[in-house]
PDB file of C-alpha atoms in Angstrom:
ATOM      1  CA  MET A  93      -3.354  15.942  -2.581  1.00 67.00           C
ATOM      2  CA  ILE A  94      -0.646  13.308  -3.033  1.00 75.00           C
ATOM      3  CA  ALA A  95       0.557  13.820   0.543  1.00 78.00           C
ATOM      4  CA  LEU A  96      -2.968  13.300   1.881  1.00 81.00           C
ATOM      5  CA  ASP A  97      -3.443  10.161  -0.181  1.00 81.00           C
ATOM      6  CA  ASP A  98      -0.069   8.736   0.878  1.00 82.00           C
ATOM      7  CA  ALA A  99      -0.769   9.504   4.539  1.00 85.00           C
ATOM      8  CA  ALA A 100      -4.178   7.825   4.353  1.00 84.00           C
ATOM      9  CA  TRP A 101      -2.747   4.649   2.805  1.00 85.00           C
ATOM     10  CA  ALA A 102       0.114   4.458   5.296  1.00 86.00           C
ATOM     11  CA  ALA A 103      -1.851   5.392   8.433  1.00 85.00           C
ATOM     12  CA  PRO A 104      -2.340   2.717  11.134  1.00 87.00           C
ATOM     13  CA  TRP A 105      -6.044   3.530  11.003  1.00 89.00           C
ATOM     14  CA  ARG A 106      -6.166   1.972   7.527  1.00 84.00           C
ATOM     15  CA  GLY A 107      -7.318  -1.145   9.382  1.00 84.00           C
ATOM     16  CA  VAL A 108     -10.254   0.637  11.002  1.00 89.00           C
ATOM     17  CA  SER A 109     -13.706   0.435   9.461  1.00 90.00           C
ATOM     18  CA  VAL A 110     -14.656   3.466   7.374  1.00 91.00           C
ATOM     19  CA  GLY A 111     -18.002   3.753   9.123  1.00 91.00           C
ATOM     20  CA  GLN A 112     -16.290   3.989  12.505  1.00 94.00           C
ATOM     21  CA  LYS A 113     -13.955   6.729  11.310  1.00 94.00           C
ATOM     22  CA  VAL A 114     -16.885   8.600   9.784  1.00 94.00           C
ATOM     23  CA  LEU A 115     -18.731   8.313  13.108  1.00 95.00           C
ATOM     24  CA  LEU A 116     -15.760   9.822  14.943  1.00 96.00           C
ATOM     25  CA  SER A 117     -15.190  12.637  12.452  1.00 96.00           C
ATOM     26  CA  LEU A 118     -18.835  13.635  12.004  1.00 95.00           C
ATOM     27  CA  GLY A 119     -19.418  13.331  15.745  1.00 96.00           C
ATOM     28  CA  LEU A 120     -16.657  15.845  16.401  1.00 97.00           C
ATOM     29  CA  VAL A 121     -17.967  18.111  13.630  1.00 97.00           C
ATOM     30  CA  ALA A 122     -21.514  18.039  15.041  1.00 96.00           C
ATOM     31  CA  THR A 123     -20.188  18.762  18.521  1.00 96.00           C
ATOM     32  CA  ALA A 124     -18.113  21.695  17.288  1.00 95.00           C
ATOM     33  CA  LEU A 125     -21.109  23.206  15.495  1.00 94.00           C
ATOM     34  CA  THR A 126     -23.881  22.650  18.049  1.00 94.00           C
ATOM     35  CA  ALA A 127     -22.360  22.627  21.547  1.00 92.00           C
ATOM     36  CA  PRO A 128     -21.536  25.859  23.426  1.00 92.00           C
ATOM     37  CA  VAL A 129     -18.671  27.458  21.565  1.00 92.00           C
ATOM     38  CA  TRP A 130     -16.349  27.799  24.587  1.00 88.00           C
ATOM     39  CA  PRO A 131     -14.563  25.604  25.507  1.00 90.00           C
ATOM     40  CA  THR A 132     -16.093  23.055  23.118  1.00 94.00           C
ATOM     41  CA  THR A 133     -14.247  24.209  20.025  1.00 95.00           C
ATOM     42  CA  ILE A 134     -10.907  24.140  21.840  1.00 95.00           C
ATOM     43  CA  LEU A 135     -11.544  20.606  23.128  1.00 96.00           C
ATOM     44  CA  VAL A 136     -12.649  19.392  19.684  1.00 97.00           C
ATOM     45  CA  ALA A 137      -9.598  20.918  17.991  1.00 96.00           C
ATOM     46  CA  ILE A 138      -7.239  19.408  20.574  1.00 96.00           C
ATOM     47  CA  SER A 139      -8.951  16.021  20.258  1.00 96.00           C
ATOM     48  CA  ALA A 140      -8.773  16.019  16.441  1.00 96.00           C
ATOM     49  CA  VAL A 141      -5.100  17.030  16.358  1.00 96.00           C
ATOM     50  CA  THR A 142      -4.165  14.564  19.111  1.00 96.00           C
ATOM     51  CA  LEU A 143      -5.947  11.699  17.391  1.00 96.00           C
ATOM     52  CA  ALA A 144      -4.409  12.550  14.008  1.00 94.00           C
ATOM     53  CA  LEU A 145      -0.835  13.040  15.184  1.00 94.00           C
ATOM     54  CA  GLY A 146      -0.696  10.772  18.206  1.00 92.00           C
ATOM     55  CA  PHE A 147      -2.898   7.799  17.352  1.00 91.00           C
ATOM     56  CA  ALA A 148      -3.176   7.871  13.546  1.00 91.00           C
ATOM     57  CA  LYS A 149       0.530   8.782  13.188  1.00 91.00           C
ATOM     58  CA  ILE A 150      -0.121  11.437  10.535  1.00 92.00           C
ATOM     59  CA  PRO A 151       3.006  13.521   9.807  1.00 91.00           C
ATOM     60  CA  PRO A 152       2.583  17.018  11.301  1.00 93.00           C
ATOM     61  CA  ARG A 153       3.718  18.633   8.045  1.00 91.00           C
ATOM     62  CA  THR A 154       1.028  16.800   6.081  1.00 92.00           C
ATOM     63  CA  LEU A 155      -1.696  17.924   8.463  1.00 92.00           C
ATOM     64  CA  ALA A 156      -0.364  21.498   8.432  1.00 93.00           C
ATOM     65  CA  LEU A 157      -0.279  21.638   4.627  1.00 90.00           C
ATOM     66  CA  ALA A 158      -3.791  20.213   4.386  1.00 91.00           C
ATOM     67  CA  PHE A 159      -5.052  22.826   6.841  1.00 94.00           C
ATOM     68  CA  THR A 160      -3.372  25.821   5.187  1.00 93.00           C
ATOM     69  CA  ALA A 161      -5.862  26.451   2.383  1.00 90.00           C
ATOM     70  CA  PRO A 162      -9.025  26.008   4.519  1.00 94.00           C
ATOM     71  CA  PHE A 163      -7.494  28.219   7.210  1.00 95.00           C
ATOM     72  CA  ALA A 164      -7.095  31.075   4.721  1.00 95.00           C
ATOM     73  CA  PHE A 165     -10.806  30.908   3.818  1.00 95.00           C
ATOM     74  CA  ILE A 166     -11.771  30.639   7.495  1.00 96.00           C
ATOM     75  CA  LEU A 167      -9.688  33.688   8.384  1.00 95.00           C
ATOM     76  CA  ILE A 168     -11.131  35.799   5.573  1.00 94.00           C
ATOM     77  CA  GLY A 169     -14.676  34.723   6.429  1.00 93.00           C
ATOM     78  CA  SER A 170     -14.225  35.450  10.133  1.00 93.00           C
ATOM     79  CA  ILE A 171     -12.856  38.935   9.435  1.00 92.00           C
ATOM     80  CA  SER A 172     -15.784  39.673   7.123  1.00 90.00           C
ATOM     81  CA  VAL A 173     -18.178  38.662   9.911  1.00 89.00           C
ATOM     82  CA  GLY A 174     -16.352  40.813  12.446  1.00 86.00           C
ATOM     83  CA  ILE A 175     -16.675  43.944  10.293  1.00 85.00           C
ATOM     84  CA  GLN A 176     -20.227  45.283   9.980  1.00 81.00           C
ATOM     85  CA  LEU A 177     -21.464  46.980   6.835  1.00 76.00           C
ATOM     86  CA  GLY A 178     -24.050  49.730   7.035  1.00 73.00           C
ATOM     87  CA  SER A 179     -24.991  52.311   9.623  1.00 71.00           C
ATOM     88  CA  SER A 180     -22.703  52.373  12.640  1.00 72.00           C
ATOM     89  CA  PRO A 181     -24.294  51.014  15.870  1.00 71.00           C
ATOM     90  CA  ASP A 182     -24.267  53.118  19.032  1.00 68.00           C
ATOM     91  CA  ASN A 183     -21.849  50.779  20.806  1.00 72.00           C
ATOM     92  CA  ALA A 184     -19.340  50.644  17.932  1.00 74.00           C
ATOM     93  CA  ILE A 185     -15.713  50.639  19.067  1.00 77.00           C
ATOM     94  CA  TRP A 186     -14.481  51.611  15.595  1.00 74.00           C
ATOM     95  CA  HIS A 187     -16.215  52.968  12.509  1.00 76.00           C
ATOM     96  CA  TRP A 188     -15.233  54.471   9.194  1.00 76.00           C
ATOM     97  CA  TRP A 189     -17.727  55.459   6.531  1.00 77.00           C
ATOM     98  CA  ILE A 190     -20.087  52.450   6.256  1.00 75.00           C
ATOM     99  CA  LEU A 191     -17.754  50.043   8.075  1.00 79.00           C
ATOM    100  CA  SER A 192     -17.802  49.486  11.823  1.00 80.00           C
ATOM    101  CA  ILE A 193     -16.727  47.047  14.514  1.00 82.00           C
ATOM    102  CA  SER A 194     -18.578  46.357  17.746  1.00 84.00           C
ATOM    103  CA  HIS A 195     -18.203  43.916  20.607  1.00 82.00           C
ATOM    104  CA  GLU A 196     -21.041  41.827  19.179  1.00 85.00           C
ATOM    105  CA  SER A 197     -19.456  41.615  15.724  1.00 85.00           C
ATOM    106  CA  ILE A 198     -16.095  40.622  17.234  1.00 89.00           C
ATOM    107  CA  ALA A 199     -17.789  37.904  19.268  1.00 91.00           C
ATOM    108  CA  ALA A 200     -19.606  36.661  16.161  1.00 91.00           C
ATOM    109  CA  GLY A 201     -16.369  36.606  14.165  1.00 92.00           C
ATOM    110  CA  LEU A 202     -14.533  34.682  16.891  1.00 95.00           C
ATOM    111  CA  THR A 203     -17.400  32.204  17.089  1.00 95.00           C
ATOM    112  CA  VAL A 204     -17.285  31.570  13.357  1.00 95.00           C
ATOM    113  CA  PHE A 205     -13.499  31.225  13.498  1.00 96.00           C
ATOM    114  CA  ALA A 206     -13.483  28.801  16.427  1.00 96.00           C
ATOM    115  CA  ARG A 207     -16.260  26.581  15.106  1.00 96.00           C
ATOM    116  CA  SER A 208     -14.810  26.518  11.593  1.00 96.00           C
ATOM    117  CA  VAL A 209     -11.280  25.647  12.723  1.00 97.00           C
ATOM    118  CA  SER A 210     -12.400  22.808  14.998  1.00 97.00           C
ATOM    119  CA  ALA A 211     -14.829  21.401  12.431  1.00 96.00           C
ATOM    120  CA  THR A 212     -12.213  21.553   9.654  1.00 97.00           C
ATOM    121  CA  LEU A 213      -9.660  19.720  11.782  1.00 97.00           C
ATOM    122  CA  SER A 214     -12.290  17.054  12.472  1.00 96.00           C
ATOM    123  CA  VAL A 215     -12.899  16.580   8.753  1.00 96.00           C
ATOM    124  CA  LEU A 216      -9.150  16.421   8.076  1.00 95.00           C
ATOM    125  CA  LEU A 217      -8.959  13.619  10.643  1.00 95.00           C
ATOM    126  CA  LEU A 218     -11.080  11.554   8.263  1.00 94.00           C
ATOM    127  CA  ALA A 219      -9.325  12.778   5.110  1.00 91.00           C
ATOM    128  CA  THR A 220      -5.845  11.908   6.368  1.00 92.00           C
ATOM    129  CA  THR A 221      -6.766   8.423   7.604  1.00 92.00           C
ATOM    130  CA  THR A 222      -9.169   7.150   4.921  1.00 90.00           C
ATOM    131  CA  PRO A 223      -8.165   6.585   1.276  1.00 88.00           C
ATOM    132  CA  MET A 224     -10.694   7.748  -1.274  1.00 86.00           C
ATOM    133  CA  VAL A 225     -11.036   4.196  -2.592  1.00 84.00           C
ATOM    134  CA  ASP A 226     -12.276   2.990   0.796  1.00 87.00           C
ATOM    135  CA  LEU A 227     -14.614   5.950   1.168  1.00 88.00           C
ATOM    136  CA  LEU A 228     -16.177   5.400  -2.263  1.00 85.00           C
ATOM    137  CA  ALA A 229     -16.611   1.686  -1.539  1.00 85.00           C
ATOM    138  CA  TRP A 230     -18.342   2.618   1.720  1.00 87.00           C
ATOM    139  CA  PHE A 231     -20.694   4.962  -0.149  1.00 86.00           C
ATOM    140  CA  ARG A 232     -21.453   2.159  -2.576  1.00 84.00           C
ATOM    141  CA  LYS A 233     -22.210  -0.164   0.329  1.00 84.00           C
ATOM    142  CA  LEU A 234     -24.592   2.415   1.801  1.00 85.00           C
ATOM    143  CA  GLY A 235     -26.607   2.326  -1.421  1.00 83.00           C
ATOM    144  CA  LEU A 236     -25.517   5.600  -2.997  1.00 81.00           C
ATOM    145  CA  PRO A 237     -26.431   5.583  -6.726  1.00 83.00           C
ATOM    146  CA  ALA A 238     -23.713   3.726  -8.625  1.00 79.00           C
ATOM    147  CA  VAL A 239     -23.503   6.484 -11.249  1.00 78.00           C
ATOM    148  CA  LEU A 240     -22.521   9.083  -8.659  1.00 84.00           C
ATOM    149  CA  VAL A 241     -19.914   6.789  -7.123  1.00 82.00           C
ATOM    150  CA  GLU A 242     -18.501   5.989 -10.563  1.00 79.00           C
ATOM    151  CA  VAL A 243     -18.238   9.638 -11.584  1.00 81.00           C
ATOM    152  CA  ALA A 244     -16.546  10.522  -8.279  1.00 82.00           C
ATOM    153  CA  SER A 245     -14.102   7.613  -8.657  1.00 80.00           C
ATOM    154  CA  LEU A 246     -13.124   8.491 -12.225  1.00 79.00           C
ATOM    155  CA  THR A 247     -12.803  12.180 -11.376  1.00 81.00           C
ATOM    156  CA  TYR A 248     -10.525  11.409  -8.446  1.00 82.00           C
ATOM    157  CA  ARG A 249      -8.309   9.138 -10.549  1.00 78.00           C
ATOM    158  CA  LEU A 250      -8.136  11.599 -13.416  1.00 79.00           C
ATOM    159  CA  LEU A 251      -6.977  14.299 -11.013  1.00 80.00           C
ATOM    160  CA  PHE A 252      -3.756  12.338 -10.533  1.00 77.00           C
ATOM    161  CA  VAL A 253      -3.434  11.937 -14.289  1.00 77.00           C
ATOM    162  CA  LEU A 254      -3.925  15.681 -14.656  1.00 80.00           C
ATOM    163  CA  LEU A 255      -1.297  16.385 -12.007  1.00 79.00           C
ATOM    164  CA  ASP A 256       1.180  13.982 -13.605  1.00 78.00           C
ATOM    165  CA  SER A 257       0.666  15.609 -17.009  1.00 78.00           C
ATOM    166  CA  PHE A 258       1.173  19.079 -15.535  1.00 80.00           C
ATOM    167  CA  LEU A 259       4.446  18.062 -13.855  1.00 80.00           C
ATOM    168  CA  THR A 260       5.722  16.481 -17.067  1.00 79.00           C
ATOM    169  CA  LEU A 261       4.892  19.542 -19.161  1.00 76.00           C
ATOM    170  CA  HIS A 262       6.320  21.910 -16.554  1.00 75.00           C
ATOM    171  CA  GLN A 263       9.598  19.966 -16.374  1.00 78.00           C
ATOM    172  CA  ALA A 264       9.889  20.048 -20.156  1.00 76.00           C
ATOM    173  CA  GLN A 265       9.204  23.778 -20.172  1.00 71.00           C
ATOM    174  CA  ALA A 266      11.738  24.386 -17.383  1.00 73.00           C
ATOM    175  CA  ALA A 267      14.366  22.412 -19.310  1.00 73.00           C
ATOM    176  CA  ARG A 268      13.931  24.892 -22.162  1.00 68.00           C
ATOM    177  CA  LEU A 269      13.978  27.847 -19.720  1.00 62.00           C
ATOM    178  CA  GLY A 270      10.397  28.594 -20.690  1.00 56.00           C
ATOM    179  CA  ASP A 271       9.447  29.277 -17.089  1.00 57.00           C
ATOM    180  CA  ALA A 272      12.124  31.957 -16.663  1.00 57.00           C
ATOM    181  CA  PRO A 273      12.519  33.960 -19.892  1.00 57.00           C
ATOM    182  CA  MET A 274      14.970  36.835 -19.918  1.00 59.00           C
ATOM    183  CA  GLY A 275      15.279  40.102 -21.745  1.00 58.00           C
ATOM    184  CA  LYS A 276      12.721  42.681 -22.768  1.00 66.00           C
ATOM    185  CA  GLY A 277       9.108  41.588 -22.308  1.00 64.00           C
ATOM    186  CA  ALA A 278      10.135  38.617 -20.121  1.00 67.00           C
ATOM    187  CA  ARG A 279       7.002  38.812 -17.967  1.00 71.00           C
ATOM    188  CA  ARG A 280       4.709  38.836 -21.005  1.00 76.00           C
ATOM    189  CA  ARG A 281       6.487  35.824 -22.518  1.00 71.00           C
ATOM    190  CA  GLN A 282       6.338  33.999 -19.187  1.00 71.00           C
ATOM    191  CA  ILE A 283       2.569  34.491 -19.016  1.00 77.00           C
ATOM    192  CA  GLN A 284       2.249  33.292 -22.609  1.00 78.00           C
ATOM    193  CA  ASN A 285       4.318  30.201 -21.830  1.00 75.00           C
ATOM    194  CA  TYR A 286       2.140  29.336 -18.847  1.00 77.00           C
ATOM    195  CA  SER A 287      -1.040  29.864 -20.843  1.00 80.00           C
ATOM    196  CA  THR A 288       0.349  27.533 -23.522  1.00 79.00           C
ATOM    197  CA  LEU A 289       1.149  24.975 -20.815  1.00 78.00           C
ATOM    198  CA  VAL A 290      -2.407  25.120 -19.465  1.00 80.00           C
ATOM    199  CA  GLY A 291      -3.834  24.783 -22.980  1.00 82.00           C
ATOM    200  CA  SER A 292      -1.645  21.745 -23.694  1.00 80.00           C
ATOM    201  CA  LEU A 293      -2.653  20.264 -20.333  1.00 79.00           C
ATOM    202  CA  MET A 294      -6.352  20.565 -21.113  1.00 80.00           C
ATOM    203  CA  THR A 295      -5.850  19.037 -24.563  1.00 83.00           C
ATOM    204  CA  ARG A 296      -3.851  16.082 -23.202  1.00 78.00           C
ATOM    205  CA  SER A 297      -6.405  15.509 -20.451  1.00 77.00           C
ATOM    206  CA  TRP A 298      -9.279  15.452 -22.942  1.00 80.00           C
ATOM    207  CA  SER A 299      -7.346  13.042 -25.142  1.00 82.00           C
ATOM    208  CA  ARG A 300      -6.653  10.701 -22.213  1.00 77.00           C
ATOM    209  CA  ALA A 301     -10.295  10.779 -21.146  1.00 75.00           C
ATOM    210  CA  GLU A 302     -11.350   9.863 -24.698  1.00 80.00           C
ATOM    211  CA  ARG A 303      -8.878   6.959 -24.792  1.00 82.00           C
ATOM    212  CA  LEU A 304     -10.164   5.740 -21.443  1.00 75.00           C
ATOM    213  CA  SER A 305     -13.754   5.801 -22.690  1.00 75.00           C
ATOM    214  CA  GLU A 306     -12.808   4.001 -25.930  1.00 79.00           C
ATOM    215  CA  GLY A 307     -10.880   1.377 -23.956  1.00 80.00           C
ATOM    216  CA  LEU A 308     -13.860   0.658 -21.721  1.00 71.00           C
ATOM    217  CA  GLU A 309     -16.169   0.381 -24.727  1.00 75.00           C
ATOM    218  CA  ALA A 310     -13.731  -1.929 -26.532  1.00 81.00           C
ATOM    219  CA  ARG A 311     -13.747  -4.272 -23.521  1.00 76.00           C
ATOM    220  CA  GLY A 312     -17.521  -4.214 -23.333  1.00 72.00           C
ATOM    221  CA  ILE A 313     -17.542  -2.650 -19.881  1.00 66.00           C
ATOM    222  CA  ASP A 314     -20.821  -0.805 -19.498  1.00 63.00           C
ATOM    223  CA  GLY A 315     -21.390  -1.295 -15.771  1.00 61.00           C
ATOM    224  CA  ASP A 316     -19.652  -0.354 -12.560  1.00 62.00           C
ATOM    225  CA  LEU A 317     -15.881  -0.531 -12.200  1.00 62.00           C
ATOM    226  CA  VAL A 318     -16.027  -2.398  -8.916  1.00 62.00           C
ATOM    227  CA  THR A 319     -12.688  -2.918  -7.173  1.00 65.00           C
ATOM    228  CA  LEU A 320     -11.733  -5.136  -4.257  1.00 64.00           C
ATOM    229  CA  VAL A 321     -11.395  -3.215  -1.012  1.00 67.00           C
ATOM    230  CA  HIS A 322     -10.167  -4.047   2.440  1.00 68.00           C
ATOM    231  CA  GLN A 323     -13.062  -4.511   4.885  1.00 73.00           C
ATOM    232  CA  PRO A 324     -11.846  -4.289   8.501  1.00 78.00           C
ATOM    233  CA  PRO A 325     -13.938  -5.901  11.231  1.00 80.00           C
ATOM    234  CA  PHE A 326     -16.399  -3.894  13.304  1.00 81.00           C
ATOM    235  CA  SER A 327     -15.039  -2.799  16.699  1.00 86.00           C
ATOM    236  CA  LYS A 328     -17.347  -2.112  19.628  1.00 89.00           C
ATOM    237  CA  LYS A 329     -14.465  -0.581  21.608  1.00 91.00           C
ATOM    238  CA  TRP A 330     -14.012   2.050  18.893  1.00 91.00           C
ATOM    239  CA  VAL A 331     -17.693   2.984  18.955  1.00 92.00           C
ATOM    240  CA  PHE A 332     -17.794   3.174  22.745  1.00 94.00           C
ATOM    241  CA  GLY A 333     -14.582   5.212  22.764  1.00 94.00           C
ATOM    242  CA  THR A 334     -16.017   7.641  20.199  1.00 95.00           C
ATOM    243  CA  LEU A 335     -19.263   8.082  22.106  1.00 95.00           C
ATOM    244  CA  GLY A 336     -17.319   8.490  25.348  1.00 96.00           C
ATOM    245  CA  LEU A 337     -15.098  11.196  23.847  1.00 96.00           C
ATOM    246  CA  ILE A 338     -18.037  13.152  22.459  1.00 96.00           C
ATOM    247  CA  ALA A 339     -20.031  12.766  25.678  1.00 96.00           C
ATOM    248  CA  GLY A 340     -17.030  13.951  27.683  1.00 96.00           C
ATOM    249  CA  ILE A 341     -16.660  17.085  25.553  1.00 96.00           C
ATOM    250  CA  TRP A 342     -20.371  17.842  25.948  1.00 94.00           C
ATOM    251  CA  LEU A 343     -20.175  17.315  29.705  1.00 94.00           C
ATOM    252  CA  VAL A 344     -17.216  19.675  30.099  1.00 93.00           C
ATOM    253  CA  ALA A 345     -18.925  22.271  27.887  1.00 91.00           C
ATOM    254  CA  ILE A 346     -22.171  22.133  29.868  1.00 91.00           C
ATOM    255  CA  CYS A 347     -20.353  22.328  33.207  1.00 90.00           C
ATOM    256  CA  PHE A 348     -18.331  25.285  31.945  1.00 88.00           C
ATOM    257  CA  THR A 349     -21.546  27.032  30.889  1.00 84.00           C
ATOM    258  CA  LEU A 350     -23.193  26.521  34.258  1.00 83.00           C
ATOM    259  CA  ILE A 351     -20.233  27.871  36.215  1.00 75.00           C
TER     260      ILE A 351
END
């Protein structure tokens, strides 16, 4: 999470309007989900990775780490689609008890995998180039209810507080060798130590949230916590480039289908 936030703040696309980046990301997502799967998904994935690494200058390791967790869910979901549950079809190429695999199920699993990977990379293009502060300010500008924006903003900020508290507690526990006990029953004591750490973390987080609420009340702040944000100028070249990229992918996909 910290790597994504740092990459978004340091990216050259920090000076690009949030709406334009949302147009690019959602345009690629919509193309990946609605256009013919081959070769659309490949083109969308290549475009998203090229834009992120080549133009937005996102470190490859950051993009890879951000993609690791979604990829695991995509892989598990695709495998579950590829394996049929129930009576075995006549054209099954493999079956065991109530499980079977056919050419249709494999094709469905590959379709889910390809569309999910390309769409996820398109979303990560927005996540790695747009700080959450800018995104929340953009939502506020669109007229999203202020309460929802405020809750999302506080939750996002408290996540960093939670992470900082966890690291502090873990370092203190490691200094006392609490994370690597030795002797008989070491595993049981290690689990107990980690459960104690989690309990202390929850208690400290609740205490910090209470102090934050009391501080806001003491200052008489009962409205929105509006912050100043950078508002880049609107660029027609960006919009035309985005529409041209999406139109080009659609054109190649349609031509490939007709061949």
